[in-house]
Coordinates of C-alpha atoms in Angstrom, one line a residue:
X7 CA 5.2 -14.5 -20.4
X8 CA 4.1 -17.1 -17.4
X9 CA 1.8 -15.9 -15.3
X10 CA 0.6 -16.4 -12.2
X11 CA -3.4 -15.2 -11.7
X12 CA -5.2 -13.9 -7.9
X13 CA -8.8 -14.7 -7.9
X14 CA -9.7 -11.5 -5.6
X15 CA -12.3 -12.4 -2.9
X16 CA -11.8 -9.0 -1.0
X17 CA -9.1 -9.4 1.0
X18 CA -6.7 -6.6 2.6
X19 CA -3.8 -9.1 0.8
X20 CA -4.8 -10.1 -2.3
X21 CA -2.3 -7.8 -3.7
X22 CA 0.5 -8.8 -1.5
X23 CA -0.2 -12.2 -2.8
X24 CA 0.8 -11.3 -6.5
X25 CA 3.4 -9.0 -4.8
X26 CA 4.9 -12.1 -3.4
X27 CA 4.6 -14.0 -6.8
X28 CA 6.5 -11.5 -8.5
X29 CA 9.5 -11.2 -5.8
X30 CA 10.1 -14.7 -7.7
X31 CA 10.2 -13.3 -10.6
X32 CA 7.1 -14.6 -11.9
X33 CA 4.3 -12.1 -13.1
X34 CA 1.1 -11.8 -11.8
X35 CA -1.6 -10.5 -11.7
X36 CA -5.2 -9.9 -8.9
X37 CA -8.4 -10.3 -11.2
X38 CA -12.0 -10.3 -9.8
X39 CA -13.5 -13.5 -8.5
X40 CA -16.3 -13.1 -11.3
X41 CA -13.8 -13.5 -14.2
X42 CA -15.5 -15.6 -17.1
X43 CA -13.3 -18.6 -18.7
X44 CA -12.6 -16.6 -21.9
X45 CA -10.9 -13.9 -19.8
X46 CA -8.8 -16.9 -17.6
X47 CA -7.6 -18.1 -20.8
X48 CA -6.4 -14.8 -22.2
X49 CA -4.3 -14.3 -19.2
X50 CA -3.2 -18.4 -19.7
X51 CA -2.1 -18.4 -16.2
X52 CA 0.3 -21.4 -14.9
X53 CA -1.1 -21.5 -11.8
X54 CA -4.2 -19.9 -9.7
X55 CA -4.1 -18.5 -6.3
X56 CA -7.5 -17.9 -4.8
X57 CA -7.6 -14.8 -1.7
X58 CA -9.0 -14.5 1.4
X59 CA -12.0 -12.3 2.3
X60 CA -14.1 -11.2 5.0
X61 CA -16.9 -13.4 3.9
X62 CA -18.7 -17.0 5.3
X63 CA -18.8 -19.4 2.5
X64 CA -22.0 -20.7 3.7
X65 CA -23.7 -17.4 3.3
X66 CA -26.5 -16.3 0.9
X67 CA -24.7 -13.9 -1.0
X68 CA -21.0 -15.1 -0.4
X69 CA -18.8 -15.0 -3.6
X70 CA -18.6 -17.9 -5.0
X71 CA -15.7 -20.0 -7.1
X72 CA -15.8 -20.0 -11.0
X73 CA -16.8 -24.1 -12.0
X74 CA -14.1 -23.3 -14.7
X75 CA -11.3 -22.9 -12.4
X76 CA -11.3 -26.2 -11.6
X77 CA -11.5 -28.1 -14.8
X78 CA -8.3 -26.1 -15.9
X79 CA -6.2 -28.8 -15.1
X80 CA -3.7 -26.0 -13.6
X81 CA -2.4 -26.0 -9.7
X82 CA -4.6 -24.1 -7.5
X83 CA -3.5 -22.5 -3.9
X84 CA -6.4 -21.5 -1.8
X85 CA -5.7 -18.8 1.2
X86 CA -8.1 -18.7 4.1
X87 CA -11.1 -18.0 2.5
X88 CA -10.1 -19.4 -0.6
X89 CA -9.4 -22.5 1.2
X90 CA -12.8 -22.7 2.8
X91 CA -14.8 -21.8 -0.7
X92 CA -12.4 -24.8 -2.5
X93 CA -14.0 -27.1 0.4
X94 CA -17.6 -26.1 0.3
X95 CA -17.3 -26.2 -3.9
X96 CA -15.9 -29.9 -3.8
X97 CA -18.4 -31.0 -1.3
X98 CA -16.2 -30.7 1.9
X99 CA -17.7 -29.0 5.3
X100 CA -17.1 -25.3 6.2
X101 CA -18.4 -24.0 9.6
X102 CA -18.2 -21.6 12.7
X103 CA -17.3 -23.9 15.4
X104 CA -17.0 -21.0 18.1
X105 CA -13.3 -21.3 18.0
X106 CA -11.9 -18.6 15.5
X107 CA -7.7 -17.9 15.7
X108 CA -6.3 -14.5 15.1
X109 CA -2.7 -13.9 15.1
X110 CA 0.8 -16.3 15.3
X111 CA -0.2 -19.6 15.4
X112 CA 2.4 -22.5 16.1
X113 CA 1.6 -25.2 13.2
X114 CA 2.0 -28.9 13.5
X115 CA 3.1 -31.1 10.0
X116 CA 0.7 -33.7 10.0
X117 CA 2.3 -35.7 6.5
X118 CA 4.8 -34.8 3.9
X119 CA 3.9 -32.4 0.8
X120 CA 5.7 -30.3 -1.6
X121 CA 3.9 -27.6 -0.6
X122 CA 5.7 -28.5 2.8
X123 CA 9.0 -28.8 1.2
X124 CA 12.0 -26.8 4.0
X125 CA 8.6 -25.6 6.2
X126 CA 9.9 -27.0 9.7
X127 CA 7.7 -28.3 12.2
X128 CA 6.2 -25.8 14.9
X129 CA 6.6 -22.7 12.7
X130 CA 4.8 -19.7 13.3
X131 CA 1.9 -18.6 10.7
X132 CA -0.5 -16.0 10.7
X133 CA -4.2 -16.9 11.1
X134 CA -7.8 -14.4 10.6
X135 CA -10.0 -16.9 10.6
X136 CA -13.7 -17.6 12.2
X137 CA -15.0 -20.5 10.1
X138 CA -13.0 -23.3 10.2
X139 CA -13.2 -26.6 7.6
X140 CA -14.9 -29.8 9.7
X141 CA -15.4 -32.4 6.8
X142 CA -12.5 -32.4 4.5
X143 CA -14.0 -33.4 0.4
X144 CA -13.0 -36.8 -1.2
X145 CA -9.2 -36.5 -2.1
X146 CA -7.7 -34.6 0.1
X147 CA -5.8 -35.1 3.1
X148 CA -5.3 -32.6 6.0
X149 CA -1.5 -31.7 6.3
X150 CA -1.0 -29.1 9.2
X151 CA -3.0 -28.4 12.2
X152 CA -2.7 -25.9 15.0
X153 CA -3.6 -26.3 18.6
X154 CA -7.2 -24.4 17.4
X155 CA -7.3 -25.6 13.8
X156 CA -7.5 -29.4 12.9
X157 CA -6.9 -28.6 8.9
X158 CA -4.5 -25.8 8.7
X159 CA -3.7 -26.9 5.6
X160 CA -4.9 -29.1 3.5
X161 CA -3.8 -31.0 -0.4
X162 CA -5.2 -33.6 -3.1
X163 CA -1.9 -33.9 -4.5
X164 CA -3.2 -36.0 -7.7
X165 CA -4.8 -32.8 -9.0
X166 CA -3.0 -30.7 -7.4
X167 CA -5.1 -28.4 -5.5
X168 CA -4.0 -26.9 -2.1
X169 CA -5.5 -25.2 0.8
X170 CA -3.8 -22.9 3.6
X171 CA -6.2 -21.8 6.6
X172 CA -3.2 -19.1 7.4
X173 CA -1.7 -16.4 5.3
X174 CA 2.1 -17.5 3.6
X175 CA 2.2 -13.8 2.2
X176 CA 2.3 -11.6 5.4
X177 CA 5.6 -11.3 7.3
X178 CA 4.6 -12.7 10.3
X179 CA 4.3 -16.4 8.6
X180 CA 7.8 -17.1 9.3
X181 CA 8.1 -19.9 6.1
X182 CA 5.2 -18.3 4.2
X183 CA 7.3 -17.3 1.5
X184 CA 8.7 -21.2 1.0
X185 CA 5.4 -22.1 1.0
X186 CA 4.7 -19.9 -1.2
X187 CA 8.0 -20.5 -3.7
X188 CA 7.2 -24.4 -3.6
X189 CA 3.7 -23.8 -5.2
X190 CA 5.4 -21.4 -7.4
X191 CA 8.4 -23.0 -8.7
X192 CA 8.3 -26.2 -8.1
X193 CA 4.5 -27.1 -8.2
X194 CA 3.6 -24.6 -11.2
X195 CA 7.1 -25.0 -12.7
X196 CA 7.2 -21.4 -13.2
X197 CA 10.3 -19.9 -14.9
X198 CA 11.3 -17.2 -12.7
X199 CA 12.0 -15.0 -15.7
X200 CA 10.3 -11.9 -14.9
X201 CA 12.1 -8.8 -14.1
X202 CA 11.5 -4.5 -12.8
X203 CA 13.8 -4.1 -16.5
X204 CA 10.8 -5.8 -17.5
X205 CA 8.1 -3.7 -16.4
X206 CA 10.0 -1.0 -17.3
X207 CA 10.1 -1.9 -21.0
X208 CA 6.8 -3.0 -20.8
X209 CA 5.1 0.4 -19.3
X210 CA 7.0 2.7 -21.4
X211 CA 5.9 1.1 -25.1
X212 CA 2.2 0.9 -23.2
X213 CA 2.6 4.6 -22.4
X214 CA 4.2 5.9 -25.8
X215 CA 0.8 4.1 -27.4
X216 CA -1.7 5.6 -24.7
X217 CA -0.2 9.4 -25.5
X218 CA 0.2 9.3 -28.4
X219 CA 1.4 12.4 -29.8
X220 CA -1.1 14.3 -26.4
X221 CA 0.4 16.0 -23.6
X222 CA 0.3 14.8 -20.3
X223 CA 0.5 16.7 -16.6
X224 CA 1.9 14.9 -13.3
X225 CA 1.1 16.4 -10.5
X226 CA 4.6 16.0 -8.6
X227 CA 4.5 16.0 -4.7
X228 CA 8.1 14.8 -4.3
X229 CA 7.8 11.5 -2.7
X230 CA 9.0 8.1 -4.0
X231 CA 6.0 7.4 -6.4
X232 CA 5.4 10.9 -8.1
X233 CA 9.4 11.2 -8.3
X234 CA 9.9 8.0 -9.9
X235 CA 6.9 8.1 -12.0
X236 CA 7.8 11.6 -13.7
X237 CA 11.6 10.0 -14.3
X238 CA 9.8 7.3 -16.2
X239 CA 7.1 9.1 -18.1
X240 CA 10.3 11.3 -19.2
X241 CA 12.2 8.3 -20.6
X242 CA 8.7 7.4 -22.4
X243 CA 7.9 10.4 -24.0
X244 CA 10.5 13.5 -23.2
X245 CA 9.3 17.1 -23.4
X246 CA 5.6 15.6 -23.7
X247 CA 5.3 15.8 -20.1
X248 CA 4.9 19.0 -17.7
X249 CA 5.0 18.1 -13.9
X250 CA 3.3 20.5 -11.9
X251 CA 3.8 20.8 -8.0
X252 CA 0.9 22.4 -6.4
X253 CA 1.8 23.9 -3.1
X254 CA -1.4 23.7 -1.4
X255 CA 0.7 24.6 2.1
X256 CA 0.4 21.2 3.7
X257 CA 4.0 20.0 2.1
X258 CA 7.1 19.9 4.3
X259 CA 9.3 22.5 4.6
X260 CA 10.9 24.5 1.6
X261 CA 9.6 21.6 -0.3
X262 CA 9.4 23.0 -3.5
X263 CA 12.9 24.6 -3.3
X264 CA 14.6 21.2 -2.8
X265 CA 12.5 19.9 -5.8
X266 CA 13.0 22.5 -7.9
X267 CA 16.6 21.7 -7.6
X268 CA 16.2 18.4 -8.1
X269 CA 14.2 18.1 -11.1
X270 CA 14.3 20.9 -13.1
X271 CA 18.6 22.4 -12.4
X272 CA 19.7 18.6 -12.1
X273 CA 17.9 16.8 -14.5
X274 CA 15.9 19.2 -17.2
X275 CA 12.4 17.3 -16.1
X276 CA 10.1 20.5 -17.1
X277 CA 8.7 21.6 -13.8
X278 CA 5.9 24.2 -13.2
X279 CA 5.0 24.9 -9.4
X280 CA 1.9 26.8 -8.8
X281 CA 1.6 28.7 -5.2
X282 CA -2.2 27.8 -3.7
X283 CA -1.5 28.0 -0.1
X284 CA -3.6 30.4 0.6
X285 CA -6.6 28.7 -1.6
X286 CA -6.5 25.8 0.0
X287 CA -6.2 27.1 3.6
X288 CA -9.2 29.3 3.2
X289 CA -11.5 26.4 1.9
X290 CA -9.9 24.2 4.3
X291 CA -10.0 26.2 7.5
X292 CA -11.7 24.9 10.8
X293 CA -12.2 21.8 9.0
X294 CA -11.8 18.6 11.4
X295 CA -13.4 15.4 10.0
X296 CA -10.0 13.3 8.2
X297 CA -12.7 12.4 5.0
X298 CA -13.8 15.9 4.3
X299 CA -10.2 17.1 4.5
X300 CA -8.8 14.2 2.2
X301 CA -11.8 14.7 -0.3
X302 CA -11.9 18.7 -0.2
X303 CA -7.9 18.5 -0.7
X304 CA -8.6 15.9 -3.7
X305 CA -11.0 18.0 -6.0
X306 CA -9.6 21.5 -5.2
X307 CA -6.1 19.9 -6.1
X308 CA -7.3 18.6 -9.5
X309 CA -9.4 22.1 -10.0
X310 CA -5.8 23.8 -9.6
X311 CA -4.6 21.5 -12.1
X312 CA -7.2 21.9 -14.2
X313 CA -7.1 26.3 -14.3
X314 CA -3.2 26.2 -14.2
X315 CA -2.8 23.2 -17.0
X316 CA -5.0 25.7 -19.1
X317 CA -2.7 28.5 -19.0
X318 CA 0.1 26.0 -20.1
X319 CA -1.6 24.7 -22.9
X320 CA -3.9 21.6 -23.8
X321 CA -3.2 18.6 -21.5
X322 CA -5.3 15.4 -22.4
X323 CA -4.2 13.3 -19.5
X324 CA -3.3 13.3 -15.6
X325 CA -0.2 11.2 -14.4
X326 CA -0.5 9.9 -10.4
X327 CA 1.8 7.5 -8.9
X328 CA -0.9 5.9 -7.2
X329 CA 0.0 2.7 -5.3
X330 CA -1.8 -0.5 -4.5
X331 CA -2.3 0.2 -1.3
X332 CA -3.6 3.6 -1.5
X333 CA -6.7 1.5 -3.9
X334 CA -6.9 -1.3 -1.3
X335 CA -7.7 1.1 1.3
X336 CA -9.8 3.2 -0.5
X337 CA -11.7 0.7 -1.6
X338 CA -13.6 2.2 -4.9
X339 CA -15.0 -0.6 -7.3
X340 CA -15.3 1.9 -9.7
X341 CA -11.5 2.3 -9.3
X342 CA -10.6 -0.2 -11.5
X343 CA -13.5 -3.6 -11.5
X344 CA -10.2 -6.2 -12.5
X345 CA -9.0 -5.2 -9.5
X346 CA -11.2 -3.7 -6.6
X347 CA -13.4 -6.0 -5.3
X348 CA -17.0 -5.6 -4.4
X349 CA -16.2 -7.4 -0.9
X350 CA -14.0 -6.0 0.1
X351 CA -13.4 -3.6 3.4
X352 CA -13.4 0.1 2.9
X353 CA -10.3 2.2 5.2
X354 CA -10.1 6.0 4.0
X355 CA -10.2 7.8 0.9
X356 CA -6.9 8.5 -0.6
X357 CA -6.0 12.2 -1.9
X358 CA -5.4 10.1 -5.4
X359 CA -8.1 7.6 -5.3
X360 CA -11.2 8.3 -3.5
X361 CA -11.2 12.3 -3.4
X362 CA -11.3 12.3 -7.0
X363 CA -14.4 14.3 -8.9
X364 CA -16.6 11.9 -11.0
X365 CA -16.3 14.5 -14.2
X366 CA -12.6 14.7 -14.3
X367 CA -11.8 16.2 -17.2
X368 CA -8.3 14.7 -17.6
X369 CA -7.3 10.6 -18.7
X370 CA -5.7 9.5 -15.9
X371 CA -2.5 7.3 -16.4
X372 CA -1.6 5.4 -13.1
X373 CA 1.3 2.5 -14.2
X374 CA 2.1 1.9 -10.7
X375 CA -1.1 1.0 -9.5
X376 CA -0.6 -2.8 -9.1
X377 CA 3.1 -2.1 -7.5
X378 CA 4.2 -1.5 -3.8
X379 CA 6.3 0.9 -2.4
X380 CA 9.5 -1.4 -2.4
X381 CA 8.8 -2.2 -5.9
X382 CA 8.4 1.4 -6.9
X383 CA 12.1 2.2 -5.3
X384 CA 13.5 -0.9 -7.6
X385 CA 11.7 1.1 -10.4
X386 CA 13.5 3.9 -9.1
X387 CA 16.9 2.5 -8.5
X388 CA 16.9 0.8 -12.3
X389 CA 16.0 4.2 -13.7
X390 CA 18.7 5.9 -11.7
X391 CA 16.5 8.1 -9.8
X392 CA 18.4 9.9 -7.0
X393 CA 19.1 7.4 -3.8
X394 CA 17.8 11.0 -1.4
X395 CA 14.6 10.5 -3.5
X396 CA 14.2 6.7 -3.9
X397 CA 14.7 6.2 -0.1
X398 CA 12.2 8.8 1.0
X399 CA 9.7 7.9 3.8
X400 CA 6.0 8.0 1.9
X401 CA 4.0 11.3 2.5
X402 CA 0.3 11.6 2.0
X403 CA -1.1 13.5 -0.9
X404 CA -2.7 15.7 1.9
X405 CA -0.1 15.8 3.4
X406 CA 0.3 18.0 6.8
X407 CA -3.4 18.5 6.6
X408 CA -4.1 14.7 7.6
X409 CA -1.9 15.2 10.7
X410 CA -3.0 18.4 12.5
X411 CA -6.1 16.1 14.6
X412 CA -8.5 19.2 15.0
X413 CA -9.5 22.2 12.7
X414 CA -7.3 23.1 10.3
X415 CA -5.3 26.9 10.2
X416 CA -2.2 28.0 8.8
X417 CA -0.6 28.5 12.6
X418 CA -1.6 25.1 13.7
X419 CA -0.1 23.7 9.6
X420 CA 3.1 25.7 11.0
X421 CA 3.3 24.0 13.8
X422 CA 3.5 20.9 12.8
X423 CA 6.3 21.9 9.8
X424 CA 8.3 22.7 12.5
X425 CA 8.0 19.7 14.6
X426 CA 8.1 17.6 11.5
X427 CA 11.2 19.3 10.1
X428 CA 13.3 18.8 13.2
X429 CA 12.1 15.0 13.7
X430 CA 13.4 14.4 10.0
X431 CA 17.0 16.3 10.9
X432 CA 16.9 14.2 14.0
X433 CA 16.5 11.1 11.7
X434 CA 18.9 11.9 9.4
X435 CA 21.5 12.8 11.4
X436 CA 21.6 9.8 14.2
X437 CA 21.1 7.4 11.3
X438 CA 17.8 5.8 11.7
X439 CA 16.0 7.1 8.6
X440 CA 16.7 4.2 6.1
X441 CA 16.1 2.3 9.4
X442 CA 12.3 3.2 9.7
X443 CA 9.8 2.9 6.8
X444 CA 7.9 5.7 8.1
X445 CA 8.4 8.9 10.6
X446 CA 5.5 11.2 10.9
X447 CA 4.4 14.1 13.4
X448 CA 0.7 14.3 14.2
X449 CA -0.4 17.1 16.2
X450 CA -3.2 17.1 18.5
X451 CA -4.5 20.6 17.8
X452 CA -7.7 20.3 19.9
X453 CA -6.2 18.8 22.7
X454 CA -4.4 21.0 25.7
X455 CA -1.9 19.1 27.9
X456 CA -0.6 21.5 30.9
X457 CA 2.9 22.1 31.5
X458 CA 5.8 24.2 33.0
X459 CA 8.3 25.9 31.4
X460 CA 10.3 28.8 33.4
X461 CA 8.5 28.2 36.4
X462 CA 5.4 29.5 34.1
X463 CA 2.2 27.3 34.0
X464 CA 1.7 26.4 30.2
X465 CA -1.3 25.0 28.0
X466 CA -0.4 24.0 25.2
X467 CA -0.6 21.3 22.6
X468 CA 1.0 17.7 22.3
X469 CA 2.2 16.0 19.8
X470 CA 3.0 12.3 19.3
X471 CA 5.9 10.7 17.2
X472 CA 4.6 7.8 14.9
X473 CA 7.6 6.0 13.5
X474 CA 7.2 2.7 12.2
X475 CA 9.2 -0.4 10.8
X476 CA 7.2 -2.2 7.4
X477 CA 8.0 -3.8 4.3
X478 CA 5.1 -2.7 2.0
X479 CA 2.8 -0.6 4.1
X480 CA -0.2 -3.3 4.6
X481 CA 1.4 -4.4 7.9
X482 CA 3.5 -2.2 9.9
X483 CA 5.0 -2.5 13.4
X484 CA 6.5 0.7 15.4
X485 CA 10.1 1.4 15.6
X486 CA 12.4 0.5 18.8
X487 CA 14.3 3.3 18.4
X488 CA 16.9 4.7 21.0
X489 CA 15.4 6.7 24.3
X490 CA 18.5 8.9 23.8
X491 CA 17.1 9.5 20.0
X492 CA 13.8 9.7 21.7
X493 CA 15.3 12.3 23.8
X494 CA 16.6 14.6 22.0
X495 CA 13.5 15.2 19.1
X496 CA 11.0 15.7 22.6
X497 CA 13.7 17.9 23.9
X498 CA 14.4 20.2 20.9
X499 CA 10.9 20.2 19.4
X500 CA 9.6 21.5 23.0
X501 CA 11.8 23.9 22.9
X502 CA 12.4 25.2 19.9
X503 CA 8.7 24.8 18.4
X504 CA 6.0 27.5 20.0
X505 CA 2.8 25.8 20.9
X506 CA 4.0 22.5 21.8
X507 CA 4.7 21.2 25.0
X508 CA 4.4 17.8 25.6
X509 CA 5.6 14.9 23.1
X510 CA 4.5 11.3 23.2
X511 CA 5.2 8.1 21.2
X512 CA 2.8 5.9 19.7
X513 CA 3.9 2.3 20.2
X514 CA 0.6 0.7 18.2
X515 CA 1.0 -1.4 15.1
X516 CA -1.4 -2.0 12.1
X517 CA -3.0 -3.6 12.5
X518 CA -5.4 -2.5 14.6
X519 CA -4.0 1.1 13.7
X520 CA -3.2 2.5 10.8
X521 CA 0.0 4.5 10.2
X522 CA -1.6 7.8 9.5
X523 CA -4.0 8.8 12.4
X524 CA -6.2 9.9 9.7

């Protein structure tokens, strides 16, 4: 199988760079910058792709490029700081000229390329960039320039080595992805054979050989990833698997009902759900700080699993449908060392990443960890999941816990069910659900707004919509939705939901936010 390989050099993209690859229908795969030239040729990749990263190539301890890389005789396509370390290898200039470029950036073709190949003249690309090249190295030729940035872009054609200052995989580079599919296809002559049947195929035999003849336990929240993940591990090994919903009270409302339905009348997937509400609310209460919350959830979730698994019988390994950004963002080398890298920018822990205890008891099995959301719905749709379930909205693993901004109680986690619930009605009714990647409620439980209501001073809580617009979570932008929509959710949730009086909408994108306020 071709292959395309991501030299990770801590970037918040490197994997949307091999998601990118494989929307082409090429595999590939994000590897750590310090990979050794036995484990390059193993993978036998047809072409390299070196990240970005938050790093100065001219610094002491700056990661560095592999001298094998480049006596592969295979194309390479350096991004940002990939670019730069290509440069500064081959004896070119890096340096911080006082002129860094963030953001849409108009670019100028300076000569013909096939990298260049359909990119028009005065697109928009997306820069993050301080250091810029000054002295290009024998061979290559500068091909785009910006109104900041003499060599945008830059290609020795011969050997066929390229550099892009900007990055072709977020969706703000308007002809990133041709860029992109030149190098691919027609540079690295790629196939464009590689398919989500494949993956499928490919994770079931690797999960039939992990279990074995063992048991395994998924802990099933009822989004997209957990949903989809327990309809594969079914197809891989049957009655072998147990899913286990643990209702630690942060879930939306009558959650368990719905999946109980779902999974266990529709479809015979063996479904235990264990009621810990009141566990977790007690260790939990008057708890503020977002890390504490998200790590305390983490472990007392897997203790739960790990007391109520016992009284089911012996379980030797823990499912999660743990994403790639969910690892990204946590950030944890000792995630996974081929594909966390040491450079790279910590966010927040995630519920199924970072809150983790170090003496687990259970193997964890996580085949979804290199995939995105979107790619996790294909897995979905091919496997015939349910459409109400493939197109839900994610939801955190701590759920309604993350989005009460104060200490925590079981009025203020009411609260915010409410609120939440009558937002998702709202949604569904008008339309604009499958229109929005993401709707949330966050409630601002130490904050007091003052209003009226009955000619009655009040001093209560607010609460602000956060609905956004993405296409794999790394980036997002907020919905322009309706004012009559708008309208309506802040008219019924102030008066139908106790404690609330005052609703706002966040209009911030990520970056600099993130989608979760915590």
């Amino acid at each position: 199988m071709q292959k395309i390989l991501i030299l990770d050099y801590g970037s918040q993209y490197s994997e949307l760079i091999a998601r990118r690859v494989r929307e082409f229908h090429v595999f590939s795969e994000v590897v750590s910058h310090q990979i050794t030239l036995d484990e390059i040729k193993l993978h036998d990749p047809i072409g390299i792709i070196l990240s970005g990263g938050p790093n100065s190539v001219y610094g002491v301890d700056a990661p560095r490029l592999p001298e094998c890389i480049l006596d592969l005789n295979i194309p390479i396509l350096g991004v940002c700081y990939g670019m730069q370390l290509l440069v500064h290898t081959l004896g070119g200039t890096v340096a911080d000229t006082g002129k860094g470029e963030y953001g849409k950036a108009h670019i100028k073709l300076l000569e013909s390329c096939p990298i260049l190949d359909g990119v028009p003249d005065d697109s928009v690309m997306w820069m993050s960039h301080g250091d810029s090249v000054t002295r290009l190295p024998d061979g290559f030729k500068s091909i785009v320039e910006t109104e900041i940035t003499k060599n945008a872009a830059i290609a020795n054609e011969s050997k066929q080595i390229y550099g892009v200052q900007f990055h072709p995989e977020v969706v703000h580079s308007q002809y990133g992805n041709q860029m992109l599919e030149n190098f691919i296809v027609n540079i690295c002559k790629a196939d464009c054979s590689f398919t989500v049947s494949n993956f499928i195929d490919e994770q079931v035999v690797k999960i039939r050989e992990t279990v074995g003849d063992k048991n395994v336990l998924l802990g099933l929240s009822g989004g997209v990833d957990s949903s989809v993940l327990a309809f594969l591990l079914h197809k891989a090994i049957g009655d072998q698997l147990t899913c286990m919903i643990v209702d630690h009270g942060f879930m939306r409302k009558d959650e368990v009902s719905k999946l109980m339905k779902i999974f266990v009348e529709k479809f015979a997937i063996k479904v235990v759900a264990v009621d810990a509400k009141e566990k977790f609310i007690t260790k939990l209460k008057g708890v503020s700080d977002p890390e504490t919350k998200r790590k305390t959830i983490g472990e007392l979730f897997i203790r739960t699993f790990e007391k109520e698994s016992a009284k089911l019988g012996e379980f030797d390994f823990l499912a999660q449908g743990t994403l790639y950004p969910d690892v990204i963002e946590s950030c944890d080398p000792n995630i996974d060392s081929a594909n966390a890298s040491e450079v790279a920018h910590k966010i927040k822990s995630h519920h199924n990443v970072g809150g983790l205890p170090k003496d687990l008891k259970f193997k964890l099995i996580e085949p979804f960890r290199k995939l995105f959301k979107d790619e996790v719905r294909a897995v979905g749709r091919y496997l015939e999941v349910p459409e109400e379930i493939v197109t839900r909205h994610p939801f955190p693993g701590p759920g309604l816990a993350i989005r009460v901004i104060g200490a925590l109680d079981s009025d203020r986690v009411a609260t915010l069910s409410e609120a939440d619930d009558i937002l998702l009605q709202e949604l569904k009714t008008s339309g604009h659900y499958d229109n929005t990647w993401q709707a949330l409620c966050v409630l601002l439980a130490d904050v007091k707004s003052v209003g009226v209501m009955g000619d009655m001073r009040t001093y209560e809580s607010p609460l602000v919509l956060r609905l956004v617009s993405s296409e794999d979570g790394m980036t997002a932008d907020w919905s322009r939705l309706p004012y009559d929509f708008l309208a309506r959710v802040s008219n019924r949730i102030v008066n139908e939901v106790k404690g609330i009086n005052r609703v706002v909408y966040d209009i911030t994108s990520k970056p600099p936010a993130t989608i979760e306020w915590e």
